[in-house]
Short mmCIF file of C-alpha atoms and ligand atoms in Angstrom, two decimals:
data_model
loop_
_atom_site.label_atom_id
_atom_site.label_comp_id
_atom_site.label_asym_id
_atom_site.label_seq_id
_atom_site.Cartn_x
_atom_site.Cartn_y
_atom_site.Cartn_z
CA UNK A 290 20.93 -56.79 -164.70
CA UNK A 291 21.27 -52.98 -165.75
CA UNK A 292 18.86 -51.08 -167.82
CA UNK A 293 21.29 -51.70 -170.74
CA UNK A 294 21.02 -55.17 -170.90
CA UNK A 295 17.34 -55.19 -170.07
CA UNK A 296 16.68 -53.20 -173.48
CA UNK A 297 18.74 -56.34 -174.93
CA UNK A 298 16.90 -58.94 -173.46
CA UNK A 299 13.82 -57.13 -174.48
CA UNK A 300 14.93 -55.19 -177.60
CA UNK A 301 10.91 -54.93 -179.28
CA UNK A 302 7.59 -55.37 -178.46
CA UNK A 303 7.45 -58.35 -179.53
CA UNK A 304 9.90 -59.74 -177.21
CA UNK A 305 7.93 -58.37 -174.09
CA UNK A 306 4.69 -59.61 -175.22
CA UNK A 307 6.54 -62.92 -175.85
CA UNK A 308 7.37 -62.59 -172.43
CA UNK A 309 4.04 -62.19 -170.70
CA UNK A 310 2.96 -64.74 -172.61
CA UNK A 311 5.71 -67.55 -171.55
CA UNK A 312 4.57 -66.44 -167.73
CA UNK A 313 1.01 -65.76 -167.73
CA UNK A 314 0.08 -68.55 -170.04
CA UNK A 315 3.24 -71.95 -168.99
CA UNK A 316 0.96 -74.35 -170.55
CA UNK A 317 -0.08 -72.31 -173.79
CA UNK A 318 -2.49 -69.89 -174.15
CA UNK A 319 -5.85 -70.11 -172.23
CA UNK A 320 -8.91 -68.04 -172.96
CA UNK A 321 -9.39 -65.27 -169.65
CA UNK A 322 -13.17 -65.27 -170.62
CA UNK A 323 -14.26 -68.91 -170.21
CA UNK A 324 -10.88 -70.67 -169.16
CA UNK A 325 -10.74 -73.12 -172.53
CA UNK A 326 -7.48 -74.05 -174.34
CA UNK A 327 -9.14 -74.69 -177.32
CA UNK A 328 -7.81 -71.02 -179.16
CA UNK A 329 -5.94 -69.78 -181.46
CA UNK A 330 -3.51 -67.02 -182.63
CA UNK A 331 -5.13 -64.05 -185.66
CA UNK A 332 -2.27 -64.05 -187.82
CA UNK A 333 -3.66 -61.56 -190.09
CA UNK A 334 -2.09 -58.54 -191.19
CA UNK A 335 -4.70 -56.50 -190.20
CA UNK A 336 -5.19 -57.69 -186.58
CA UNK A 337 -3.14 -55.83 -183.12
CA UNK A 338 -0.57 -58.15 -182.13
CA UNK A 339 -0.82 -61.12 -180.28
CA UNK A 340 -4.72 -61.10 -180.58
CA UNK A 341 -6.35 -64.93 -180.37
CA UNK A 342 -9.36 -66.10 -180.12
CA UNK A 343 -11.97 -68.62 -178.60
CA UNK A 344 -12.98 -71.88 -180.12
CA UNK A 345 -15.79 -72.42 -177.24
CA UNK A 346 -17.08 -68.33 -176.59
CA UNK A 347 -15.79 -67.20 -179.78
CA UNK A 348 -14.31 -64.36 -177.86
CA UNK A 349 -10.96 -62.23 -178.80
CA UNK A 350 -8.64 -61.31 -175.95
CA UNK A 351 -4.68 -60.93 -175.50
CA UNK A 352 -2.52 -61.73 -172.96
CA UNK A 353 -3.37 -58.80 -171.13
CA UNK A 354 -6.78 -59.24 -170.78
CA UNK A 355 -8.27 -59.25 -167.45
CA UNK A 356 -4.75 -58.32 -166.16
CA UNK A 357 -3.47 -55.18 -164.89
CA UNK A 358 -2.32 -54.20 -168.02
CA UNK A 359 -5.00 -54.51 -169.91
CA UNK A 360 -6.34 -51.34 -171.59
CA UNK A 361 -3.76 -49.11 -170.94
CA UNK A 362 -2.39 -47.95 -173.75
CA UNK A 363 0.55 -47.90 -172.44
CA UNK A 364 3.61 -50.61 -174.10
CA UNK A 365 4.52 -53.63 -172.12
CA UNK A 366 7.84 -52.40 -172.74
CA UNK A 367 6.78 -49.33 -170.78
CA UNK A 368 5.35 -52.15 -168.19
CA UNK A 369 8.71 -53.52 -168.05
CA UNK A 370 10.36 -50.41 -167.05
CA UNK A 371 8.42 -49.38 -164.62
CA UNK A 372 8.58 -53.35 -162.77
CA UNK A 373 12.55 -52.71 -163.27
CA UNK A 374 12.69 -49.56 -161.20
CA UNK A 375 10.25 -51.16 -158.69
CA UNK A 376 12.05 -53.80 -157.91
CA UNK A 377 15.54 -52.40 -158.01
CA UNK A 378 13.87 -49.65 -155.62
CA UNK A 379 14.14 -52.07 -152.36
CA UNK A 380 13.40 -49.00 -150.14
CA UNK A 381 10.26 -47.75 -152.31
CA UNK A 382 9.58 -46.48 -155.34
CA UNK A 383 8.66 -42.79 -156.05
CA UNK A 384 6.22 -42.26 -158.53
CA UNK A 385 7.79 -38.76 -159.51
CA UNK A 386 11.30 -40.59 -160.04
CA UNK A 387 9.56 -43.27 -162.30
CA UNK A 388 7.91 -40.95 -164.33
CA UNK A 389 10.54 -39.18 -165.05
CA UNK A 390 13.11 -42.27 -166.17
CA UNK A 391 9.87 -43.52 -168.13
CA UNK A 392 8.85 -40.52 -169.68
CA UNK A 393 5.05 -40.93 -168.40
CA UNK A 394 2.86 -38.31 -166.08
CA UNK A 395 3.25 -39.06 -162.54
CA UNK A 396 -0.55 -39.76 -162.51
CA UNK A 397 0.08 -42.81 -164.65
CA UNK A 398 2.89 -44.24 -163.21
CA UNK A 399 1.49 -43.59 -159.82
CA UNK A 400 -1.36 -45.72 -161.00
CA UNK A 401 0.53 -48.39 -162.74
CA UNK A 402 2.47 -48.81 -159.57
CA UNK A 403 -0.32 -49.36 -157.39
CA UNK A 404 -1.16 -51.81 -160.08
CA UNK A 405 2.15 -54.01 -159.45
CA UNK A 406 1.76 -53.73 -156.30
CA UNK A 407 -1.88 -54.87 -156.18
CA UNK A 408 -0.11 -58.16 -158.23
CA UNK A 409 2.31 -58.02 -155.27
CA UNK A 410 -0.33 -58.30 -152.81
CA UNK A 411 -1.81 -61.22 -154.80
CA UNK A 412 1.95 -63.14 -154.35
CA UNK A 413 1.44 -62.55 -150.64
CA UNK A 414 -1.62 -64.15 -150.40
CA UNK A 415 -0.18 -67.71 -151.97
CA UNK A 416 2.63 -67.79 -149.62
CA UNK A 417 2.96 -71.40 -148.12
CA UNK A 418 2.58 -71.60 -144.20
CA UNK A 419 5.42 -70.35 -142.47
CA UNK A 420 7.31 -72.74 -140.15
CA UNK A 421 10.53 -73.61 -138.41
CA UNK A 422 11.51 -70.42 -136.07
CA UNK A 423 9.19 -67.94 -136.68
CA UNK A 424 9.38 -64.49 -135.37
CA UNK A 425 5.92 -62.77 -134.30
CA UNK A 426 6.02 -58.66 -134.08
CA UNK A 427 3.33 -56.10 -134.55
CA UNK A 428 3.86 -52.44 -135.69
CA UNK A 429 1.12 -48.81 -135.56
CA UNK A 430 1.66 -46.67 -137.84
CA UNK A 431 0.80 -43.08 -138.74
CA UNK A 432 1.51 -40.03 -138.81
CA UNK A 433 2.21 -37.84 -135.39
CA UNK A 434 -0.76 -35.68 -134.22
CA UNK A 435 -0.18 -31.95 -134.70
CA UNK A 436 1.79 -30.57 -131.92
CA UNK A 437 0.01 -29.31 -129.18
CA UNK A 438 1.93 -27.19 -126.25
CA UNK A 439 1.79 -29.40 -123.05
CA UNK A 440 -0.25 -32.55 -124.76
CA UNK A 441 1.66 -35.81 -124.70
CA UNK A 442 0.36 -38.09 -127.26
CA UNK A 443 0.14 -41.56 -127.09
CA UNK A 444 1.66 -43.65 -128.87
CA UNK A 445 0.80 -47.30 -130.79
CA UNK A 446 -2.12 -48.82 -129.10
CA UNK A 447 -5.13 -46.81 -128.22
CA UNK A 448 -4.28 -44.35 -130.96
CA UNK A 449 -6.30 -44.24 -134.53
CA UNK A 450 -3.08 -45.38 -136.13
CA UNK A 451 -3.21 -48.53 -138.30
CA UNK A 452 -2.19 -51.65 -136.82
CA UNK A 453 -0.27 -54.20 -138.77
CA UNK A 454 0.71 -57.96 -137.69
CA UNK A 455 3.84 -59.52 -138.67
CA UNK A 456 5.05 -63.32 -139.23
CA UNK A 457 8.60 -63.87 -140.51
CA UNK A 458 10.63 -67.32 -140.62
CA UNK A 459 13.87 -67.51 -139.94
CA UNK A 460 15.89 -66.79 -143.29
CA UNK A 461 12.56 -67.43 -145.18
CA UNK A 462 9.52 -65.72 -145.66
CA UNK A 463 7.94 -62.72 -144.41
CA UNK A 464 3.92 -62.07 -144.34
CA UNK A 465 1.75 -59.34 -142.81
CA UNK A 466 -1.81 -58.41 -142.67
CA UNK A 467 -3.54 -54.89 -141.34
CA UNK A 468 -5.68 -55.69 -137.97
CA UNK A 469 -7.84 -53.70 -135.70
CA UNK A 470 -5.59 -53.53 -132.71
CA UNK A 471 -2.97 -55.85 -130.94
CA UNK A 472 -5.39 -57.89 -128.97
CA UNK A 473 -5.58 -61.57 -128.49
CA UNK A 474 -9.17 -61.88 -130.72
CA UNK A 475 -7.08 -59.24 -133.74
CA UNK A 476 -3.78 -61.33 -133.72
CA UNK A 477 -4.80 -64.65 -133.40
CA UNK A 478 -6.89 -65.35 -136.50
CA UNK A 479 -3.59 -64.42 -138.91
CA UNK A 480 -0.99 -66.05 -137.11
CA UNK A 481 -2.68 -69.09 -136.97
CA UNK A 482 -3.51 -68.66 -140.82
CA UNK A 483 -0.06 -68.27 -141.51
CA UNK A 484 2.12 -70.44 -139.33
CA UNK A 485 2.15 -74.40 -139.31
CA UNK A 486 1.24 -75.07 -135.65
CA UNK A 487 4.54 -77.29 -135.07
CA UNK A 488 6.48 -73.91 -135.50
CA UNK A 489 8.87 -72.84 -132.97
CA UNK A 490 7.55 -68.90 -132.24
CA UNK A 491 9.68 -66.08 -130.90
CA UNK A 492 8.02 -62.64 -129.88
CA UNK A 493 8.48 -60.08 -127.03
CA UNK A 494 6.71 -60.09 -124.25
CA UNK A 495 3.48 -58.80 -124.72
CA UNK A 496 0.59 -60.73 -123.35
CA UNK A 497 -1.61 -61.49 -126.49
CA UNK A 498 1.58 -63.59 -127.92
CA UNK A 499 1.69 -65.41 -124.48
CA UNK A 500 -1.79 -66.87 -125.38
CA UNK A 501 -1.53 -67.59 -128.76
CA UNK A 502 1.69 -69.17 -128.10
CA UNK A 503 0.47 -71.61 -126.35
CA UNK A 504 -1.09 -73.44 -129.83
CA UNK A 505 2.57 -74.01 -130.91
CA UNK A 506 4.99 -76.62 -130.82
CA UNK A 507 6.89 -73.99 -128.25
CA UNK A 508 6.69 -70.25 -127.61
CA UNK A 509 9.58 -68.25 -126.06
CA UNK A 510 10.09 -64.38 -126.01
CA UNK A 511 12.46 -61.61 -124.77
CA UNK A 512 11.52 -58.82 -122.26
CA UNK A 513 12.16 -55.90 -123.92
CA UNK A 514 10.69 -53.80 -120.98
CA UNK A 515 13.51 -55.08 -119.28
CA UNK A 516 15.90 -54.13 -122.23
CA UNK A 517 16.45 -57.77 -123.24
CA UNK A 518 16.53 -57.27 -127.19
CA UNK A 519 18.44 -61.22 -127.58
CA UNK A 520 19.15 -63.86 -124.88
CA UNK A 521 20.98 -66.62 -127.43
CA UNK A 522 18.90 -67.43 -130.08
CA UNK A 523 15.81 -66.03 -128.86
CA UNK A 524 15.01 -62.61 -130.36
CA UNK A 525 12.56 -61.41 -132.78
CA UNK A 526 14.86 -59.14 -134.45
CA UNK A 527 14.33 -60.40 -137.68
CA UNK A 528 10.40 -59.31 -137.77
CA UNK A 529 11.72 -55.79 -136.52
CA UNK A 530 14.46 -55.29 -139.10
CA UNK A 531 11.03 -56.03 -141.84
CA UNK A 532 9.35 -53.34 -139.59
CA UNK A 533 11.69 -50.55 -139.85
CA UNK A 534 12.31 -51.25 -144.05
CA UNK A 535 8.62 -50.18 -143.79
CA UNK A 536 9.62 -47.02 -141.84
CA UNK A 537 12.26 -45.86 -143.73
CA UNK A 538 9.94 -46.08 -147.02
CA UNK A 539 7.78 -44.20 -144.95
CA UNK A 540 10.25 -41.42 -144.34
CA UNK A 541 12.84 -41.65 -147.37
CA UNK A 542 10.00 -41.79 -149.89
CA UNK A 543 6.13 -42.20 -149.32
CA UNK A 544 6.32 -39.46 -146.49
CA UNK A 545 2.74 -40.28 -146.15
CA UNK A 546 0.79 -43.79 -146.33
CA UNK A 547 -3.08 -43.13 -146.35
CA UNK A 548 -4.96 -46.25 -144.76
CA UNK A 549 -6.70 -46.95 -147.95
CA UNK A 550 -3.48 -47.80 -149.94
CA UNK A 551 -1.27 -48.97 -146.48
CA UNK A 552 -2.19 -52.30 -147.43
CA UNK A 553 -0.30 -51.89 -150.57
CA UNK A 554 2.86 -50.43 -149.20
CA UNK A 555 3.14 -53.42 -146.64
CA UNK A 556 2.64 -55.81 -149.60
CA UNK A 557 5.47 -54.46 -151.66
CA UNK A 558 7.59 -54.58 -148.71
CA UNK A 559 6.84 -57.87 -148.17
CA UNK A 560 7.81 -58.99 -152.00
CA UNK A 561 10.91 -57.28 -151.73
CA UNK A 562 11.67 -59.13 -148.73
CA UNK A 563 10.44 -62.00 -149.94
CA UNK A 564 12.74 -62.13 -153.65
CA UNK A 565 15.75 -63.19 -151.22
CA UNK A 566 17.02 -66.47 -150.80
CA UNK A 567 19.40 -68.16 -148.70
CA UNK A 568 23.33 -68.18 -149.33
CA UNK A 569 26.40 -69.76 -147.75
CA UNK A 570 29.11 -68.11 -148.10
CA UNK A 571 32.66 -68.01 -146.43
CA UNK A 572 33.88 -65.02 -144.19
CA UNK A 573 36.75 -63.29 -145.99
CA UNK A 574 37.80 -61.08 -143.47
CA UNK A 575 38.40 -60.43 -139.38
CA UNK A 576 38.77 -63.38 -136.64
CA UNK A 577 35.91 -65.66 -137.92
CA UNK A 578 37.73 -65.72 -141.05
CA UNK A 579 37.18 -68.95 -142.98
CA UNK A 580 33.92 -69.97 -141.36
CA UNK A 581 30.32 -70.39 -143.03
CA UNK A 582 27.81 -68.09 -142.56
CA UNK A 583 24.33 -67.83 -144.36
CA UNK A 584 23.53 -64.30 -146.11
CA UNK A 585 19.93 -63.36 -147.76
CA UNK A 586 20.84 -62.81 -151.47
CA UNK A 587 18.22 -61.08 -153.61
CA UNK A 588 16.87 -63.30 -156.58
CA UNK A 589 17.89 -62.08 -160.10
CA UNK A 590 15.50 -59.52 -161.71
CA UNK A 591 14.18 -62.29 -164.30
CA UNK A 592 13.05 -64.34 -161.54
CA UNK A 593 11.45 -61.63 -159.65
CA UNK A 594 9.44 -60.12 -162.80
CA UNK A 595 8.90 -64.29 -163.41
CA UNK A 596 7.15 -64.20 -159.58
CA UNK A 597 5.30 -61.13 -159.77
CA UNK A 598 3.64 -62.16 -163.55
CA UNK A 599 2.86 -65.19 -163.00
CA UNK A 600 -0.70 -64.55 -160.90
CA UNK A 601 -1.69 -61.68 -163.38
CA UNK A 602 -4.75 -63.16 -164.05
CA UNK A 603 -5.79 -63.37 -160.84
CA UNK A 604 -6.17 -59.62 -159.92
CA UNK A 605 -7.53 -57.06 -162.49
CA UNK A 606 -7.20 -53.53 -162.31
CA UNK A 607 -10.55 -50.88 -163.22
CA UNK A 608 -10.29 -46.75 -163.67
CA UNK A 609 -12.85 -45.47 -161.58
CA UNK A 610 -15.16 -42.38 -162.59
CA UNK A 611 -13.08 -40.15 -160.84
CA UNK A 612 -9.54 -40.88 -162.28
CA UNK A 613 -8.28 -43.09 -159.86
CA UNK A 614 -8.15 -46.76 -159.70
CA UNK A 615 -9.69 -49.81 -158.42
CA UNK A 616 -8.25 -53.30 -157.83
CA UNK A 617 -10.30 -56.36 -158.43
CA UNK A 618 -8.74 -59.21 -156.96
CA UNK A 619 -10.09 -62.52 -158.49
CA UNK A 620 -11.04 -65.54 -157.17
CA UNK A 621 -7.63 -67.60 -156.22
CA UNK A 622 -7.78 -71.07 -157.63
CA UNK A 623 -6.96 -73.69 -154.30
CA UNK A 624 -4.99 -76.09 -155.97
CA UNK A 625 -2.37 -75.49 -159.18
CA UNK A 626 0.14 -72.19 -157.78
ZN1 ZN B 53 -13.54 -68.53 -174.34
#
């Protein structure tokens, strides 16, 4: 979908709010303040659009309330745009760019995309278990310390640089989560969290995977001390290729990632990653001509504004004294995503 036939499908207000509302609320509206169905729509002249209101707490709300969006001022075709650009931008999204195609201050699209990716974050944290082959890798980063004649600085562990573990399945899923350090005690708790135990895992070979492994339905990894990078089907090349989309983000558009919002980066990354699904499709060309081979094929945009909607009301976003923003995440419900 281009931008041209996004400002078809969503030609008015109207149709965006229509939108939200087909997403946020599948089973009719529900009221954000005390979770009843019992509501209704203001038609009245006089009233903002799409305002309703409570039959049990008599309350008024939208479908932006207790959403990122709400109290903005800003359009939800504005909203729209901004989700476009994000997640056409597979390598990151600059704020400066965005503001500029929007027509909004850098500030505010800065903040708004914090906001989506705050929702993206949410996504992340409904994921299913991973299973099948999973691959296991971890990643520091950070920037370099300044350059100092005759100091050679260490690099990954031991160094104040954050620390992030990754899970991905095999043509499926990807999930990550910031940790205090590679160690046995940092790694285990999130791997176990999100992997089914009869998962096959695939790592390299350092020692804190050898341990954990040993919970799983089978454990093998590659010695890349020894420059063994695949022997078969054993690699966890897969986990690094997720690694180094995160570094060229880093250095193609975020330059910097400050610790307090790394957490955010990582969980845009992920969605990206994660708005792929599996495709077979026939080799055209060269000597394997003719045979089947399975490609990751990014979902269409509808589906992937669809994905990153739909848990809206589950993570709320607050301006703080100081300008900036802060991200209430919500209680998750268990049962129901
Ligand atoms: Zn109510």
């Amino acid at each position: 979908m281009n931008v041209e036939q996004l400002r078809r499908t969503f030609p008015d207000e109207q149709s965006c709010r229509s939108f939200f509302e087909s997403i946020i609320w599948p089973d009719g509206p529900i009221c954000p303040h005390c979770q009843s169905q019992y509501v209704w729509r203001l038609q009245s002249k006089n009233v903002r659009a799409g305002l309703h209101e409570c039959g049990d707490c008599s309350r008024q709300f939208t479908v932006t309330t207790r959403t990122p969006f709400h109290s903005t001022k800003l359009s939800l075709w504005t909203w729209l745009q901004v989700m476009y650009s994000l997640i056409c931008s597979s390598k990151g999204a600059s704020s400066v760019a965005i503001a500029t195609w929007v027509g909004v201050s850098q500030k505010t699209a800065w903040k708004m995309l914090h906001a989506l990716r705050a929702l993206m974050e949410v996504h992340q944290s409904v994921l299913p278990q991973l299973l099948g082959v999973v691959e296991l890798d971890e990643k520091y980063i950070g920037g370099k310390p300044r350059y100092k004649r005759g100091v050679k600085n260490k690099r990954g562990h031991g160094t104040r640089k954050a620390c992030f573990a990754t899970v991905v399945q095999r043509q499926g899923p990807v999930k990550t989560a910031l940790i205090g350090n590679d160690s046995v005690a940092d790694l285990k708790p999130f791997i176990t969290e999100s992997v089914v135990l009869s998962a096959d895992l695939m790592s390299d070979e350092h020692s804190a995977y050898q341990i954990i492994g040993r919970d799983f339905a089978s454990h093998q990894s590659v010695r890349h001390g020894q420059k063994e990078y695949a022997r078969g089907d054993v690699h966890n090349n897969t986990a690094e290729s997720f690694h180094s989309t995160l570094e060229r983000a880093k250095f193609g558009v975020y330059h910097w990632m400050s610790k307090q919002h790394l957490h955010l980066y990582t969980a845009e990354a992920v969605f990206h990653w994660n708005q792929r699904a599996p495709k077979e499709k026939t080799i055209q060309r060269g000597k394997n001509r003719g045979q089947k081979k399975v490609v990751m094929t990014r979902l269409p945009i509808l589906e992937q504004f669809r994905n990153l909607l739909r848990l809206s009301s589950f993570c709320q976003v607050r301006r703080t004294e100081n300008s900036g923003i802060r991200i209430i995440p919500a209680a998750l419900p268990l049962f129901g995503l």
